[in-house]
Coordinates of C-alpha atoms and ligand atoms in Angstrom, one line a residue:
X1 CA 0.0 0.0 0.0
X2 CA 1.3 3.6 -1.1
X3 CA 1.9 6.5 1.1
X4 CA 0.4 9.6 -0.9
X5 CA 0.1 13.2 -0.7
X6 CA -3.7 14.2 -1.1
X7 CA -2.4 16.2 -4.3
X8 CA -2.3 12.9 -6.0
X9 CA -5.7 11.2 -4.8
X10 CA -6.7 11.4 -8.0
X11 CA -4.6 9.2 -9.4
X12 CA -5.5 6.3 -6.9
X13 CA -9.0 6.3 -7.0
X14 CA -10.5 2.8 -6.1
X15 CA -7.2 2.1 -4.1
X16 CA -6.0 1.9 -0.6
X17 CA -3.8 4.6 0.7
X18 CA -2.2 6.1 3.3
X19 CA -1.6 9.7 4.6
X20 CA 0.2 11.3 6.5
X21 CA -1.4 14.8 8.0
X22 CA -3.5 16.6 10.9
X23 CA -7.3 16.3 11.4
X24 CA -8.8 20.0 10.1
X25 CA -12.3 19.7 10.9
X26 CA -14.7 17.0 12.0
X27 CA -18.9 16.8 11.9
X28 CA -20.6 13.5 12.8
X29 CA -24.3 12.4 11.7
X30 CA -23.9 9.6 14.7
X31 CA -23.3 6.0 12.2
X32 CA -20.5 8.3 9.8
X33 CA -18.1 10.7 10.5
X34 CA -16.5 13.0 8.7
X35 CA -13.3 14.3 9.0
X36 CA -11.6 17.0 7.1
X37 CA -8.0 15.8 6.4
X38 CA -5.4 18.3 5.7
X39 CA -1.8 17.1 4.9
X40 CA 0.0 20.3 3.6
X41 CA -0.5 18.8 -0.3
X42 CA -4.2 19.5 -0.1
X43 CA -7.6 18.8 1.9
X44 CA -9.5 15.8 1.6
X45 CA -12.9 14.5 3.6
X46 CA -12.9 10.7 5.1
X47 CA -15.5 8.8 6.0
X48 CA -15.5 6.1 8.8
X49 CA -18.8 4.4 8.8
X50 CA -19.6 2.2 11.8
X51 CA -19.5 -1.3 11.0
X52 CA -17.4 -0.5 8.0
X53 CA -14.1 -0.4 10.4
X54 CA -13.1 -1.7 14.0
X55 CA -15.4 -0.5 16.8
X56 CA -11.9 1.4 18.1
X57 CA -11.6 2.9 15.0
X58 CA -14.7 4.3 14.8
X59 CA -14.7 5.4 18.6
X60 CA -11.6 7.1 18.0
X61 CA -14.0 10.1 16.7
X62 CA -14.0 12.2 20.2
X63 CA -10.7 11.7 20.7
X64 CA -9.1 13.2 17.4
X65 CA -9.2 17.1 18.5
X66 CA -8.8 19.4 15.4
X67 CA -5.3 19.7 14.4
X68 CA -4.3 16.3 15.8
X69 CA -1.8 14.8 13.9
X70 CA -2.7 11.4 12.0
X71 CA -2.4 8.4 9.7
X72 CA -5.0 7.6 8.2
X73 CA -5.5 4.7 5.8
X74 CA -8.3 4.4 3.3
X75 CA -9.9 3.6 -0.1
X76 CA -10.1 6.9 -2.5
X77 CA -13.4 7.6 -4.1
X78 CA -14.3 10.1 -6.4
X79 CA -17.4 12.6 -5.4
X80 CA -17.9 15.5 -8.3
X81 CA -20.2 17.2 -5.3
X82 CA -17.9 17.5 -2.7
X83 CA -15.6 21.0 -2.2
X84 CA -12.7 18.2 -2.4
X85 CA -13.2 16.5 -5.2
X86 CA -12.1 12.9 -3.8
X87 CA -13.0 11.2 -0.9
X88 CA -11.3 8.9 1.6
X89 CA -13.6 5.8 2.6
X90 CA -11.7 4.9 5.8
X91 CA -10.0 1.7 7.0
X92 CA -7.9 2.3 9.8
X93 CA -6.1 5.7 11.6
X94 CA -3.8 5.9 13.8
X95 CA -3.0 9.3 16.4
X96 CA 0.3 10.2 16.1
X97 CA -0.1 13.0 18.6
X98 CA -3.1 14.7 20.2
X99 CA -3.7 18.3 19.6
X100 CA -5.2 19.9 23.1
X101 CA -7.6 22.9 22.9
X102 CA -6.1 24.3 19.2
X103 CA -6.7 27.8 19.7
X104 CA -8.4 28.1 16.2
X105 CA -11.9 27.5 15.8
X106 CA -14.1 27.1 12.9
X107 CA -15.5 30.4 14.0
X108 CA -14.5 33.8 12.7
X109 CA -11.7 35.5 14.8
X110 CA -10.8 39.1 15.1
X111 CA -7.1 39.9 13.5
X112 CA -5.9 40.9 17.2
X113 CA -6.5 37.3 18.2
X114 CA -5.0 35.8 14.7
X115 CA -1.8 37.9 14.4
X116 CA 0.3 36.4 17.7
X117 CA -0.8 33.0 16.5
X118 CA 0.2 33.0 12.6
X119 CA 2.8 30.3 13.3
X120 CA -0.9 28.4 13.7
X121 CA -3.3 30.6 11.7
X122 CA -0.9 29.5 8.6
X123 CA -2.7 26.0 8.7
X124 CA -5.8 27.4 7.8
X125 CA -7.4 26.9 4.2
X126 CA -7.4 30.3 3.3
X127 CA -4.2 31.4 4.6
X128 CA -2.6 28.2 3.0
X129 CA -3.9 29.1 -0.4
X130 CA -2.2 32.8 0.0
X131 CA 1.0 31.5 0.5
X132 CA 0.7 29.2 -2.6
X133 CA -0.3 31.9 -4.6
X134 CA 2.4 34.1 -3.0
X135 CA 5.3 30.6 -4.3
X136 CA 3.6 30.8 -7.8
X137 CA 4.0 34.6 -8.1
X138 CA 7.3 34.3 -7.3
X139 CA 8.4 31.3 -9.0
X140 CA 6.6 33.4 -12.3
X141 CA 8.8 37.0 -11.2
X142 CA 12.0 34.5 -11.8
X143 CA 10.9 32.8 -14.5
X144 CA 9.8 36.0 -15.9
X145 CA 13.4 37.7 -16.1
X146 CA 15.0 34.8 -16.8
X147 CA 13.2 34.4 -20.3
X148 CA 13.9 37.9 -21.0
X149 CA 18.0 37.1 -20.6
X150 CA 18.2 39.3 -17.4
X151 CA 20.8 38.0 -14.7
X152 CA 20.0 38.2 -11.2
X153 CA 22.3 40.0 -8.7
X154 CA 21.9 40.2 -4.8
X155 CA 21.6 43.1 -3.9
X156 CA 23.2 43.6 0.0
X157 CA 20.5 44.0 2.9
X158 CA 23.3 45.7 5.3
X159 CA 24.1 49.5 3.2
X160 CA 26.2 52.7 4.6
X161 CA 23.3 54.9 3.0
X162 CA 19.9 55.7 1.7
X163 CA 18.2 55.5 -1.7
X164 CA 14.5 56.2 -0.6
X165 CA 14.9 59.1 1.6
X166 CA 15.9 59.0 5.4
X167 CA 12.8 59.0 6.8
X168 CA 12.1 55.3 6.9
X169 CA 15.3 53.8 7.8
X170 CA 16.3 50.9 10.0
X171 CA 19.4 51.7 11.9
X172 CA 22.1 49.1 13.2
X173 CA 25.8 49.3 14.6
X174 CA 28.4 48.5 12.3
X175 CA 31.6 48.0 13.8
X176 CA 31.2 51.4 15.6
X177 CA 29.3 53.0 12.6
X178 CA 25.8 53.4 11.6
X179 CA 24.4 51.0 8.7
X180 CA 21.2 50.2 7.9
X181 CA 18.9 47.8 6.9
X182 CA 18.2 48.1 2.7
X183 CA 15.5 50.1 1.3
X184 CA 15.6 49.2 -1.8
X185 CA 18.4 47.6 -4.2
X186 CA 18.2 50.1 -6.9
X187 CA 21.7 51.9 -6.5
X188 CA 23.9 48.6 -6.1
X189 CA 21.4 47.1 -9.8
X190 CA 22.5 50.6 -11.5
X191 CA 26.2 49.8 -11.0
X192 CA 25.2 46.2 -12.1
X193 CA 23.7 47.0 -15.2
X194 CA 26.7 49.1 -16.2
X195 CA 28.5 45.1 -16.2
X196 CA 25.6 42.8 -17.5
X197 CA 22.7 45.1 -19.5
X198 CA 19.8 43.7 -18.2
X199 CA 20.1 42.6 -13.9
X200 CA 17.4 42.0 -11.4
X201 CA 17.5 41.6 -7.6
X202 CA 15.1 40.3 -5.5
X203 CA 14.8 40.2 -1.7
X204 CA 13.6 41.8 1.3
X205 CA 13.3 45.5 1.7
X206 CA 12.8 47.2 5.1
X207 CA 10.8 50.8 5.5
X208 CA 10.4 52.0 9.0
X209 CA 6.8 53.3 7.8
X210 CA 5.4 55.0 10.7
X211 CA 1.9 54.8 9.3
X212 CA -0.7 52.1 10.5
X213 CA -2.1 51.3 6.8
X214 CA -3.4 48.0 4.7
X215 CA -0.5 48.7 2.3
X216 CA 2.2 48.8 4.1
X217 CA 4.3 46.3 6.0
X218 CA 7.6 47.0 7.4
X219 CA 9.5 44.1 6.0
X220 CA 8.1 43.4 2.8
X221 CA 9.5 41.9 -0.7
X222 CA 10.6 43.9 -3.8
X223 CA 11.7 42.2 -7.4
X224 CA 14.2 45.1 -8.9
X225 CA 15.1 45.5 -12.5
X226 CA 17.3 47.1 -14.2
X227 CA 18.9 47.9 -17.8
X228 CA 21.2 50.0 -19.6
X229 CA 20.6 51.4 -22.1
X230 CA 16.2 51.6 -21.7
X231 CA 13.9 54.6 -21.8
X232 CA 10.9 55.2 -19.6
X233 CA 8.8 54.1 -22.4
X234 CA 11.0 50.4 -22.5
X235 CA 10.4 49.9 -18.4
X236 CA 7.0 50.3 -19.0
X237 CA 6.2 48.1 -21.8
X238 CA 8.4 45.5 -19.8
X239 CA 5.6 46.2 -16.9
X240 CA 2.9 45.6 -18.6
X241 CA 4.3 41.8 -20.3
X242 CA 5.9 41.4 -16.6
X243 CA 2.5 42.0 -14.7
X244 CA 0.5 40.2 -17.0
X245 CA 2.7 37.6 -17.2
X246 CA 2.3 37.1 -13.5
X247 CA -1.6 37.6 -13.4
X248 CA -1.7 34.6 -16.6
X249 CA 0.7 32.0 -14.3
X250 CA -1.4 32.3 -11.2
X251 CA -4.5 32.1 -13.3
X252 CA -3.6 28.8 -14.9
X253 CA -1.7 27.1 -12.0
X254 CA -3.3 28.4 -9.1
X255 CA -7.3 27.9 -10.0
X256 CA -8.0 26.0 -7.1
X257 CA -6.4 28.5 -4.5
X258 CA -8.4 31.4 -6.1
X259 CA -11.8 29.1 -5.9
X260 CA -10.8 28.8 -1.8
X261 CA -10.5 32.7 -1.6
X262 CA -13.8 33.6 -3.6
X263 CA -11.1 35.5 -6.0
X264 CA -13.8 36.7 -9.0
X265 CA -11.7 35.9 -12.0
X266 CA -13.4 38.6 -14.1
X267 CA -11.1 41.2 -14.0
X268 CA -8.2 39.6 -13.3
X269 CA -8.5 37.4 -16.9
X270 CA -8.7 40.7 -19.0
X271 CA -5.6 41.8 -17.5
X272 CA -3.5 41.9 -20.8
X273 CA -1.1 45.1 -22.7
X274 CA -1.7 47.6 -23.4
X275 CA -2.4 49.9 -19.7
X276 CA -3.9 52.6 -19.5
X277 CA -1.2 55.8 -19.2
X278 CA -1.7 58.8 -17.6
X279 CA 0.2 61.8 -16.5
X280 CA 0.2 62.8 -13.4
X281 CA -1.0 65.9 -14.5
X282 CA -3.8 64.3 -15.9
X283 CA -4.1 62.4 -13.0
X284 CA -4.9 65.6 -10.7
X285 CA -7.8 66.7 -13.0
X286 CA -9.2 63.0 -12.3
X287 CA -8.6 63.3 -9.0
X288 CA -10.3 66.9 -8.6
X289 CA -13.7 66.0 -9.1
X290 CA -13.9 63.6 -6.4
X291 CA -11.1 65.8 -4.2
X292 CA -11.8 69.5 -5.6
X293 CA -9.4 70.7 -2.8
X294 CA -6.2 68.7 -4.2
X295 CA -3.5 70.5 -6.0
X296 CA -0.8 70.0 -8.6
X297 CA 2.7 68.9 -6.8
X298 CA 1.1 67.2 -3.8
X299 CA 1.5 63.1 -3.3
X300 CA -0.9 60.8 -3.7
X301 CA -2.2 59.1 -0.6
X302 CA -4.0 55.7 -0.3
X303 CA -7.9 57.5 -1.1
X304 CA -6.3 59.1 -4.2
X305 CA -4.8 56.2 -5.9
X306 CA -7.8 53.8 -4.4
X307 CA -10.0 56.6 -6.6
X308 CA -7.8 56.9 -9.8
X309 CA -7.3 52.8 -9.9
X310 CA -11.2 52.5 -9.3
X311 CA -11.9 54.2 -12.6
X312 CA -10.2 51.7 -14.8
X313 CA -10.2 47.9 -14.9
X314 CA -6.3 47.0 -15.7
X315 CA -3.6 48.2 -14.0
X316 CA -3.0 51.9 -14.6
X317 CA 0.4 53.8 -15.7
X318 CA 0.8 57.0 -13.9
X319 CA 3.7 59.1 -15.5
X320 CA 5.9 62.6 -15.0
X321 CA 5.2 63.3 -11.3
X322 CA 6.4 66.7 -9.8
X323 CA 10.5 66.2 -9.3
X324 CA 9.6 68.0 -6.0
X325 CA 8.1 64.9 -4.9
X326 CA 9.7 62.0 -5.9
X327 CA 13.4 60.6 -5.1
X328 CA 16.9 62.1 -6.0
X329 CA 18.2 60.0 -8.7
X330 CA 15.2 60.3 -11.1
X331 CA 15.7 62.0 -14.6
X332 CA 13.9 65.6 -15.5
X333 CA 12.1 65.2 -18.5
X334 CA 13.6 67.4 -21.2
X335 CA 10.6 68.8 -22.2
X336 CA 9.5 69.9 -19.0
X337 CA 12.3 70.2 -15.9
X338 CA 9.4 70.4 -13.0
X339 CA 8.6 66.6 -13.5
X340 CA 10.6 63.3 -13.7
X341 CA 10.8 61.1 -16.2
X342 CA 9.0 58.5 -13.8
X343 CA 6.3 55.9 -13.8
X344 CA 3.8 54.2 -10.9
X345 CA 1.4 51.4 -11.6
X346 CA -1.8 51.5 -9.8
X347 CA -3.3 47.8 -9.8
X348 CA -7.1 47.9 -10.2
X349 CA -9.9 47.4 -8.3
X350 CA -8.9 50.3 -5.9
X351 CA -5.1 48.3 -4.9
X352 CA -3.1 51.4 -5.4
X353 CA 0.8 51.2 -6.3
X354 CA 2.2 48.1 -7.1
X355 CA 5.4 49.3 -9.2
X356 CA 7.6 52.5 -8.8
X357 CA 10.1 53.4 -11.2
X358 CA 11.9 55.9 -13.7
X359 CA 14.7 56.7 -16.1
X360 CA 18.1 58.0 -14.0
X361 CA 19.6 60.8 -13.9
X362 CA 22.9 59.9 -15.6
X363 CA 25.0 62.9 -16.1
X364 CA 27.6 63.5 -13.3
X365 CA 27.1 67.2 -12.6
X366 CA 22.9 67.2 -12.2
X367 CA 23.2 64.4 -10.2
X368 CA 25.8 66.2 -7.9
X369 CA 23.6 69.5 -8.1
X370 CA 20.4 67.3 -7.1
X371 CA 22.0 65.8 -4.1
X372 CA 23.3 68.6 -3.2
X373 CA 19.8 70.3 -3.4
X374 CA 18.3 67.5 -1.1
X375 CA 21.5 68.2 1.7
X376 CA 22.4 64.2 1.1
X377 CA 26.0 62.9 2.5
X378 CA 27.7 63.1 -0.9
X379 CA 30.7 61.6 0.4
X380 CA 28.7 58.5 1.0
X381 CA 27.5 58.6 -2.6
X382 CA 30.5 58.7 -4.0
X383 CA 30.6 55.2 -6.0
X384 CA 27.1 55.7 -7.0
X385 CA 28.6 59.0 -8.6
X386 CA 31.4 57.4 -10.5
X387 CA 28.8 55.2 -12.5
X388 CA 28.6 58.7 -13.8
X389 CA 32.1 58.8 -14.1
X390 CA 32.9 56.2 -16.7
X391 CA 31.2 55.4 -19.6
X392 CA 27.4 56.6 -18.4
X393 CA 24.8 55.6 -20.2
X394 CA 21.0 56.3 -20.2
X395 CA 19.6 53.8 -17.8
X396 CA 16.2 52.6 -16.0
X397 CA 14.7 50.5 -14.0
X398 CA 11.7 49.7 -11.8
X399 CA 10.8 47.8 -8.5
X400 CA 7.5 45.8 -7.5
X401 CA 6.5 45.2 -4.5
X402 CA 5.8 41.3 -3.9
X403 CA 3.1 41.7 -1.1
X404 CA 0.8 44.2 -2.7
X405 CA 1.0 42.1 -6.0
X406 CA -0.1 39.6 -3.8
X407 CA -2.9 41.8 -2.2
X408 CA -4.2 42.8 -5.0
X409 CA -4.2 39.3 -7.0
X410 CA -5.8 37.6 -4.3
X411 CA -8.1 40.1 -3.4
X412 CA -7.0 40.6 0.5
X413 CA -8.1 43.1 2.6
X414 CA -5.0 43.8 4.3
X415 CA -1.2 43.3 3.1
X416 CA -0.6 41.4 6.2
X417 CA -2.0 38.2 5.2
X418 CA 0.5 38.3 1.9
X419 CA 3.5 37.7 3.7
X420 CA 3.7 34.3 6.2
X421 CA 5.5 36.5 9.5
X422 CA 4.2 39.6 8.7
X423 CA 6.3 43.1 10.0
X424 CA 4.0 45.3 11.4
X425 CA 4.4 49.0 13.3
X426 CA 5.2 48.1 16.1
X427 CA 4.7 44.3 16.2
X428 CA 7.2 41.8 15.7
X429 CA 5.8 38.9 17.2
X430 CA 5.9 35.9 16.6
Ligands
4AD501 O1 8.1 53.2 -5.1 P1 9.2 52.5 -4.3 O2 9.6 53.2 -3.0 O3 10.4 52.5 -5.3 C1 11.7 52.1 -5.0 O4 12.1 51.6 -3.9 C2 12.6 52.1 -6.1 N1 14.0 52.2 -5.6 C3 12.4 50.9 -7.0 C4 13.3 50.9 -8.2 O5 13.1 51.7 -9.1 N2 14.2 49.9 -8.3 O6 8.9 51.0 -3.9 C5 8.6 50.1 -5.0 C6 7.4 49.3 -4.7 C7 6.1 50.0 -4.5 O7 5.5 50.3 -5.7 C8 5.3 49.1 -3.6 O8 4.7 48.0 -4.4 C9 6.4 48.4 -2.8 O9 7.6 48.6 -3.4 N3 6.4 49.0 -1.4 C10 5.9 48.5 -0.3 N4 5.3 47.3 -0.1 C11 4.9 47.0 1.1 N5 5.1 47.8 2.2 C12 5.8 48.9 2.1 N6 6.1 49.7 3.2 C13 6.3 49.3 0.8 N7 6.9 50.4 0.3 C14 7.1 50.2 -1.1
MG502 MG1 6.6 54.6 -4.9

């Protein structure tokens, strides 16, 4: 008789079978249990049916507390109606070790309850299907870059300085000086462009964000390319195949996850290039008739982009934001010095930013003068400024951040379910 994972029921239907997993739910109509098997593979229902197995068997019902851990042996049987497709017609189980008093119930729990416990709440169906999703998006981010010939490059999570502004970083001791945990990998993938063309990096990020919101997490994943040589216009015809590409993987391998989170596949199957594109001058006059008092050079916040990514249903392409605004190394646009050649992807269905990115500045002497202008340590800087130095060539690149992809793909009302130990203000527990 075959151990199997319950992925692979289907294959052994009118055979016996073992499995190896935890008990995640039980009901009983008195002659049959049911019991919902979970064994990290999948979730499948089995039946014991009095008379159909040893009177100990059968009795063992009370004693199985949800998230016990089992092996259970049984004949597979198809059922079209059930949620699981298969079913298990039980011969035999054996406790491996008795769960007491699992804090989880079938019952809804407040988040304030959930969070300390996510080393237990990742069990559950729903949270269990995130986390796939979440390995399929990534798995398609790699695969992604590697068909398009890009070379990935680790970016380091320890750096001497900034690249998204001071206001958000993690400080550590380094030997006696300050360091700090990595915004973002953008300035180490510009100097690796210069060697390879087309780089990526991919790892965590860290953003002391002292705002309580359901977009931000303070630890949180970002995919960063980069490539000499490319416009504005190539990074975002790059986005759109790249966030497409990802929507089209999840959509064909990751069906059954979507079913388990009610994820509407409407909008999510017409996700396809071309975007929408916008200025972000355009962008304010959208914006004024639903916030008449907002004014040209201010940021977005979470309402605004919620509204502008409301009134279209694929991702939207948000160009040329006021320099004043947005970070250091981004290009002026030639045709207009007050705004950066820059782009930020709304995702739809009110998600807000999902990618940042520009062109950057690559002469030597504006990029002095701009760091200069924002009082940065230039001394710091000063490797970032030689790629300046020799042989500088036009260059851009954007980043993505994994969890609100995530959020937005699986339709979750708060990024911290996107993540598996999520990094929140001022929780870092467990
Ligand atoms: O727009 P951001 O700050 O851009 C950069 O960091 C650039 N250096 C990237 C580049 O050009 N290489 O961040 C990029 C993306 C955002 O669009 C968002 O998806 C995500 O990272 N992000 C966050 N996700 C979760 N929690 C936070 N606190 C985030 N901050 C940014
Ligand atoms: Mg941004």
């Amino acid at each position: 008789m075959e151990k199997i994972d319950i992925k692979d029921a289907y294959k052994f239907v009118g055979k016996e079978i073992e499995i190896e997993g935890w008990l995640y739910n039980k009901r009983s109509k008195g002659k049959v249990h049911f019991l919902i098997i979970r064994d990290g593979t999948g979730f499948i229902q089995a039946v014991v049916v009095k008379g159909e197995v040893e009177d100990r068997v059968f009795d063992m019902y009370d004693e199985i507390s949800q998230e016990s851990s089992l092996v259970i042996r049984g004949v597979v049987r198809e059922d079209r109606r059930s949620p699981y497709k298969y079913e298990l017609s039980v011969k035999n189980i054996e406790l491996v070790h008795k769960a007491i008093d699992y804090p989880i119930q079938k019952k809804e729990h407040g988040i304030g309850f959930l969070l300390p416990i996510r080393h237990l709440w990742l069990r559950s169906r729903k949270q269990w299907a995130i986390m796939r999703i979440r390995y399929e998006i990534i798995k398609a981010i790699r695969d992604f870059f590697d068909k398009e010939g890009f070379i990935l490059i680790d970016a380091p999570i320890l750096t001497p300085s900034a690249c998204e502004g001071t206001t958000t970083l993690f400080e550590t001791d380094y030997f006696g000086d300050k360091a700090y945990l990595s915004q973002s990998g953008q300035l180490y993938m510009e100097a690796a462009c210069m060697a390879h063309k087309k780089v990526y990096c991919f790892g965590p990020t860290f953003r002391a964000e002292k705002s309580k919101t359901r977009r931000h997490l303070m630890e949180f994943w970002m995919v960063e390319p980069e490539i000499a040589y490319a416009t504005l216009d190539d990074i975002i015809e790059i986005s759109e195949r790249f966030i497409t590409y990802i929507v089209e993987r999840v959509l064909e391998n990751k069906r059954e996850e979507l079913k388990i989170l009610e994820r509407p596949l409407e909008l999510l199957e017409k996700i396809s290039p071309p975007f929408p594109k916008i200025t972000y001058s355009e962008a304010v006059k959208k914006l004024k008739e639903k916030f008449p008092d907002f004014e040209w050079g201010e940021d977005f916040g979470a309402p605004h982009e919620t509204y502008l990514s409301t009134l279209y249903e694929k991702p939207l392409v948000i160009t040329r934001y006021p320099k004043k605004i947005k970070a250091f190394y981004m290009k002026p646009d030639p045709e207009n010095p007050d705004v950066v050649l820059c782009m930020d992807i709304l995702a739809p269905e009110g998600y807000g930013e999902i990618i940042g990115g520009s062109e950057r500045e690559d002469n030597y002497e504006k990029l002095l003068q701009r760091m200069k202008e924002e009082k940065m340590p230039v001394e710091d800087y000063k490797w970032y400024l030689d790629l300046r130095k020799y042989g500088s060539v036009p260059h851009s690149g954007f980043g993505l951040g994994l969890e609100r992809t995530i959020c937005w793909i699986c339709k979750l009302e708060h990024i911290r379910e996107a993540i598996p130990f999520p990094r929140l203000l001022e929780k870092i527990y467990p």
